[in-house]
Amino acid sequence: MLLKNKKIIITAGASGIGYATAKVLDQRGAKVFVCDVDKKCVQKINNNKNYNIKAFLCNADEEKEVDNFFKVIKKITSTIDCLINNVGIAGPTGSIEKLSSENWNQTLKTNVISHFLFTKHCIPMLKKNKGGSIINISSTAGVFGFPLRSPYAVSKAATISFTKTAAMELGKYKIRVNSILPGVTKGRRMSKVIDAKAKYLGVSKKSIEKDFISMASMNCWIEEEDIGKLCSFLISDDSSTISGQSIAVDGNTLRAD
C-alpha cells in the first residue's frame, strides 16, 4: 500500500496509459479520480466494482468543462496529492509543408493548453495539502523529434519546458513537478500512428512497427502499466527530492527517424 489514501487526479484516464496508470495506483492504495471525454469508458469504469476508481466526463480542451470538473472534485475533497497530466492526442501525420494550421492548433491545444488548465486548478489544492506531485506525460519525441509528426513532437517538447518551469515556481511549496517520456508504447494510439505512417509512406504496417521497435536498444515495446509504475514512484515519499526531471521509459531510444 505504497500510496495509501493519496488522492490523485488523472486526465484522459478512462483508457490507454491513463487507465492503466489508474489501476496501478488504485492497487497501491490511492484514491483515484479520472476524467475523460469518452462517455462509454467513463460509465464502464464507474460500473467496475473491481477497482475503486471514480470517473467523470470532461473535455480537457474546454476551459468551462475543466472548471466544472474541479467544482465537482472540490465537493469530494479540498486537497489532492498528485495531478497526472496525461491527456494528449497523436496529431496528424504528414510533412510540415502540407499540414494545416488547424491540425497544429488542435494538437497544441490538447497536448499543452490542457496541461496548463489542470495544473492551474490543482496548484491551490496541492498547496493546501502542504505539498505533492505533478506528473506531465511527455514523450521521447519531445527530445528526439519525430519526422512527419511535427505538431506532436513540438507539443511534447513544450511539456518538458512546462515541467521545468513549474518545478522552479512550485518547489518552495514542496510541490514536485516531473515529466515522463514514454517510448514506443503498445496500445490503440500507437496502432493508429503506425497505420497512418504506413499509409502515408505506402509500406506495410509490419515494416513500420519493426522500425519503431528498433529505435530503442532494448528492441521492445513499452507496456502501458510501465508508465503507471513510474508514476507510483514519483508520487510516493521515496521520490521526495526528485523534481524538474524528465524521465524516459523507452528501452533506451537511440534514434527517431
Short mmCIF file of C-alpha atoms in Angstrom, two decimals:
data_model
loop_
_atom_site.label_atom_id
_atom_site.label_comp_id
_atom_site.label_asym_id
_atom_site.label_seq_id
_atom_site.Cartn_x
_atom_site.Cartn_y
_atom_site.Cartn_z
CA MET A 1 0.00 0.00 0.00
CA LEU A 2 2.71 2.44 -1.10
CA LEU A 3 0.15 5.15 -1.91
CA LYS A 4 -2.43 4.51 0.81
CA ASN A 5 -5.11 7.25 0.87
CA LYS A 6 -3.24 9.51 -1.55
CA LYS A 7 -5.70 11.41 -3.74
CA ILE A 8 -4.79 11.54 -7.40
CA ILE A 9 -6.34 13.14 -10.49
CA ILE A 10 -5.58 11.69 -13.92
CA THR A 11 -6.66 13.42 -17.12
CA ALA A 12 -7.74 11.25 -20.07
CA GLY A 13 -7.76 8.43 -17.56
CA ALA A 14 -10.51 6.21 -18.94
CA SER A 15 -8.38 4.28 -21.43
CA GLY A 16 -4.81 3.66 -22.60
CA ILE A 17 -1.91 4.82 -20.44
CA GLY A 18 -4.27 6.83 -18.24
CA TYR A 19 -6.46 3.91 -17.24
CA ALA A 20 -3.53 1.52 -16.92
CA THR A 21 -1.94 4.03 -14.55
CA ALA A 22 -5.18 4.49 -12.62
CA LYS A 23 -5.39 0.73 -11.99
CA VAL A 24 -1.76 0.53 -10.81
CA LEU A 25 -2.30 3.41 -8.38
CA ASP A 26 -5.63 2.02 -7.16
CA GLN A 27 -3.97 -1.33 -6.41
CA ARG A 28 -1.37 0.50 -4.34
CA GLY A 29 -3.94 2.18 -2.11
CA ALA A 30 -4.58 5.51 -3.80
CA LYS A 31 -7.94 7.22 -4.26
CA VAL A 32 -8.04 7.88 -7.98
CA PHE A 33 -10.22 10.38 -9.84
CA VAL A 34 -10.08 10.26 -13.62
CA CYS A 35 -11.72 12.43 -16.24
CA ASP A 36 -12.22 11.68 -19.89
CA VAL A 37 -14.18 12.76 -22.95
CA ASP A 38 -15.29 9.18 -23.72
CA LYS A 39 -18.71 8.72 -22.10
CA LYS A 40 -18.83 4.94 -22.58
CA CYS A 41 -15.42 4.43 -20.97
CA VAL A 42 -16.36 6.68 -18.06
CA GLN A 43 -19.55 4.69 -17.43
CA LYS A 44 -17.68 1.40 -17.72
CA ILE A 45 -15.16 2.47 -15.06
CA ASN A 46 -17.87 3.62 -12.67
CA ASN A 47 -19.62 0.27 -13.08
CA ASN A 48 -16.44 -1.75 -12.47
CA LYS A 49 -16.53 -2.99 -8.88
CA ASN A 50 -13.01 -4.46 -9.08
CA TYR A 51 -11.46 -1.01 -8.72
CA ASN A 52 -12.28 1.99 -6.55
CA ILE A 53 -11.71 4.50 -9.34
CA LYS A 54 -14.15 7.38 -9.82
CA ALA A 55 -14.55 8.63 -13.38
CA PHE A 56 -16.02 11.90 -14.63
CA LEU A 57 -16.91 13.20 -18.07
CA CYS A 58 -14.77 16.20 -19.08
CA ASN A 59 -13.35 17.59 -22.31
CA ALA A 60 -9.89 18.81 -21.31
CA ASP A 61 -9.85 21.14 -24.35
CA GLU A 62 -12.69 23.24 -22.97
CA GLU A 63 -11.91 25.56 -20.07
CA LYS A 64 -15.52 25.66 -18.86
CA GLU A 65 -15.64 21.88 -18.64
CA VAL A 66 -12.37 21.84 -16.71
CA ASP A 67 -13.82 24.46 -14.34
CA ASN A 68 -16.91 22.33 -13.80
CA PHE A 69 -14.83 19.18 -13.23
CA PHE A 70 -12.96 20.88 -10.39
CA LYS A 71 -16.18 22.16 -8.85
CA VAL A 72 -17.27 18.52 -8.59
CA ILE A 73 -13.89 17.33 -7.27
CA LYS A 74 -13.80 20.04 -4.58
CA LYS A 75 -17.12 18.77 -3.25
CA ILE A 76 -15.38 15.44 -2.65
CA THR A 77 -12.01 16.68 -1.40
CA SER A 78 -10.33 20.02 -0.76
CA THR A 79 -6.83 18.65 -1.27
CA ILE A 80 -5.01 16.30 -3.61
CA ASP A 81 -1.63 14.63 -3.53
CA CYS A 82 -0.98 14.40 -7.26
CA LEU A 83 -2.11 15.54 -10.68
CA ILE A 84 -1.16 13.42 -13.69
CA ASN A 85 -1.49 15.43 -16.90
CA ASN A 86 -1.96 12.51 -19.25
CA VAL A 87 -4.35 13.96 -21.82
CA GLY A 88 -2.94 14.11 -25.34
CA ILE A 89 -3.61 13.29 -28.97
CA ALA A 90 -1.30 11.84 -31.61
CA GLY A 91 -1.94 14.67 -34.03
CA PRO A 92 -1.69 14.43 -37.82
CA THR A 93 0.82 12.51 -39.91
CA GLY A 94 2.39 14.49 -42.75
CA SER A 95 5.20 16.77 -43.85
CA ILE A 96 5.41 20.27 -42.39
CA GLU A 97 4.71 21.96 -45.70
CA LYS A 98 1.43 20.09 -46.14
CA LEU A 99 -0.02 20.19 -42.63
CA SER A 100 -2.87 22.58 -41.89
CA SER A 101 -2.82 25.24 -39.18
CA GLU A 102 -6.00 23.64 -37.80
CA ASN A 103 -4.13 20.39 -37.15
CA TRP A 104 -1.34 22.27 -35.41
CA ASN A 105 -3.71 24.34 -33.29
CA GLN A 106 -5.73 21.34 -32.13
CA THR A 107 -2.65 19.31 -31.22
CA LEU A 108 -1.15 22.14 -29.19
CA LYS A 109 -4.47 22.96 -27.54
CA THR A 110 -4.98 19.40 -26.36
CA ASN A 111 -1.39 18.49 -25.53
CA VAL A 112 -0.20 21.76 -23.98
CA ILE A 113 -3.02 24.14 -23.07
CA SER A 114 -4.99 21.43 -21.26
CA HIS A 115 -1.97 20.74 -19.04
CA PHE A 116 -1.88 24.41 -18.12
CA LEU A 117 -5.59 24.46 -17.27
CA PHE A 118 -5.47 21.42 -14.99
CA THR A 119 -2.23 22.49 -13.34
CA LYS A 120 -3.64 25.94 -12.63
CA HIS A 121 -6.65 24.45 -10.86
CA CYS A 122 -4.61 21.87 -8.95
CA ILE A 123 -1.94 24.16 -7.51
CA PRO A 124 -4.21 25.58 -4.76
CA MET A 125 -5.28 22.05 -3.80
CA LEU A 126 -1.64 20.90 -3.64
CA LYS A 127 -0.67 23.96 -1.59
CA LYS A 128 -3.47 23.22 0.85
CA ASN A 129 -2.10 19.69 1.03
CA LYS A 130 1.30 21.15 2.07
CA GLY A 131 2.93 19.65 -0.99
CA GLY A 132 2.56 16.91 -3.55
CA SER A 133 3.39 16.00 -7.09
CA ILE A 134 2.52 16.94 -10.66
CA ILE A 135 3.42 14.49 -13.40
CA ASN A 136 3.25 15.53 -17.04
CA ILE A 137 3.18 12.78 -19.64
CA SER A 138 5.50 13.88 -22.44
CA SER A 139 7.29 11.64 -24.96
CA THR A 140 10.75 10.82 -26.23
CA ALA A 141 9.55 12.64 -29.36
CA GLY A 142 9.91 15.85 -27.36
CA VAL A 143 13.66 15.23 -27.16
CA PHE A 144 14.50 13.42 -30.40
CA GLY A 145 11.91 14.94 -32.73
CA PHE A 146 9.55 12.87 -34.85
CA PRO A 147 9.57 13.15 -38.66
CA LEU A 148 6.07 13.50 -40.17
CA ARG A 149 4.67 14.19 -36.68
CA SER A 150 5.91 17.73 -36.07
CA PRO A 151 2.90 19.09 -34.08
CA TYR A 152 3.11 16.14 -31.70
CA ALA A 153 6.87 16.43 -31.23
CA VAL A 154 6.67 20.17 -30.60
CA SER A 155 3.84 19.77 -28.09
CA LYS A 156 5.85 17.17 -26.17
CA ALA A 157 8.92 19.41 -26.12
CA ALA A 158 6.71 22.17 -24.72
CA THR A 159 5.56 19.76 -21.99
CA ILE A 160 9.17 19.24 -20.92
CA SER A 161 9.75 23.00 -20.73
CA PHE A 162 6.49 23.48 -18.82
CA THR A 163 7.65 20.82 -16.35
CA LYS A 164 10.96 22.57 -15.71
CA THR A 165 9.35 25.97 -15.28
CA ALA A 166 6.58 24.72 -12.98
CA ALA A 167 9.10 22.86 -10.84
CA MET A 168 11.07 26.08 -10.37
CA GLU A 169 7.95 28.03 -9.41
CA LEU A 170 6.44 25.46 -7.08
CA GLY A 171 9.44 23.97 -5.29
CA LYS A 172 9.11 26.38 -2.36
CA TYR A 173 5.65 24.91 -1.71
CA LYS A 174 7.03 21.35 -1.60
CA ILE A 175 5.27 20.63 -4.87
CA ARG A 176 7.39 18.46 -7.16
CA VAL A 177 6.91 18.53 -10.94
CA ASN A 178 8.32 15.86 -13.24
CA SER A 179 7.62 14.57 -16.71
CA ILE A 180 7.61 11.02 -18.01
CA LEU A 181 8.76 10.30 -21.55
CA PRO A 182 7.22 7.07 -22.84
CA GLY A 183 8.85 5.42 -25.82
CA VAL A 184 7.01 3.20 -28.29
CA THR A 185 4.10 2.16 -26.12
CA LYS A 186 1.83 -0.74 -27.05
CA GLY A 187 -1.79 0.31 -27.36
CA ARG A 188 -4.54 1.72 -29.55
CA ARG A 189 -2.92 5.12 -30.07
CA MET A 190 0.35 3.69 -31.37
CA SER A 191 -1.57 1.30 -33.62
CA LYS A 192 -3.25 4.30 -35.25
CA VAL A 193 0.10 6.08 -35.63
CA ILE A 194 1.58 3.01 -37.32
CA ASP A 195 -1.43 2.73 -39.65
CA ALA A 196 -1.19 6.41 -40.62
CA LYS A 197 2.54 6.32 -41.30
CA ALA A 198 2.30 3.10 -43.30
CA LYS A 199 -0.45 4.63 -45.44
CA TYR A 200 1.48 7.88 -45.93
CA LEU A 201 4.68 6.10 -46.99
CA GLY A 202 2.92 3.33 -48.92
CA VAL A 203 4.59 0.50 -47.00
CA SER A 204 3.36 -2.34 -44.78
CA LYS A 205 2.30 -1.82 -41.19
CA LYS A 206 4.62 -4.60 -40.10
CA SER A 207 7.65 -2.78 -41.52
CA ILE A 208 6.71 0.42 -39.69
CA GLU A 209 6.15 -1.49 -36.44
CA LYS A 210 9.52 -3.22 -36.78
CA ASP A 211 11.22 0.10 -37.46
CA PHE A 212 9.64 1.75 -34.41
CA ILE A 213 10.75 -1.06 -32.09
CA SER A 214 14.29 -0.96 -33.50
CA MET A 215 14.65 2.68 -32.43
CA ALA A 216 15.49 1.56 -28.88
CA SER A 217 18.48 -0.52 -27.88
CA MET A 218 16.28 -2.96 -25.97
CA ASN A 219 14.18 -3.59 -29.10
CA CYS A 220 10.96 -3.85 -27.15
CA TRP A 221 7.51 -2.39 -26.71
CA ILE A 222 6.77 -0.34 -23.61
CA GLU A 223 3.70 -1.56 -21.73
CA GLU A 224 1.14 0.98 -20.55
CA GLU A 225 1.49 -0.32 -16.98
CA ASP A 226 5.20 0.60 -17.04
CA ILE A 227 4.19 4.27 -17.06
CA GLY A 228 1.87 3.71 -14.11
CA LYS A 229 4.66 2.10 -12.10
CA LEU A 230 6.93 5.12 -12.58
CA CYS A 231 4.04 7.41 -11.66
CA SER A 232 3.64 5.43 -8.47
CA PHE A 233 7.27 6.05 -7.55
CA LEU A 234 7.11 9.76 -8.37
CA ILE A 235 4.01 10.16 -6.19
CA SER A 236 5.45 8.23 -3.27
CA ASP A 237 7.59 9.61 -0.47
CA ASP A 238 10.51 7.64 -1.93
CA SER A 239 10.89 10.41 -4.53
CA SER A 240 10.57 13.32 -2.11
CA THR A 241 13.54 15.24 -3.55
CA ILE A 242 13.04 14.46 -7.25
CA SER A 243 11.68 17.43 -9.20
CA GLY A 244 12.16 19.15 -12.52
CA GLN A 245 13.19 15.90 -14.19
CA SER A 246 12.18 14.31 -17.48
CA ILE A 247 12.44 10.55 -17.10
CA ALA A 248 12.23 8.24 -20.10
CA VAL A 249 10.52 4.85 -20.04
CA ASP A 250 11.58 3.81 -23.51
CA GLY A 251 14.02 0.90 -23.61
CA ASN A 252 16.77 3.46 -24.36
CA THR A 253 15.79 5.35 -27.51
CA LEU A 254 18.69 5.78 -29.91
CA ARG A 255 17.04 7.45 -32.88
CA ALA A 256 13.71 8.79 -34.08
CA ASP A 257 13.79 8.51 -37.87
#
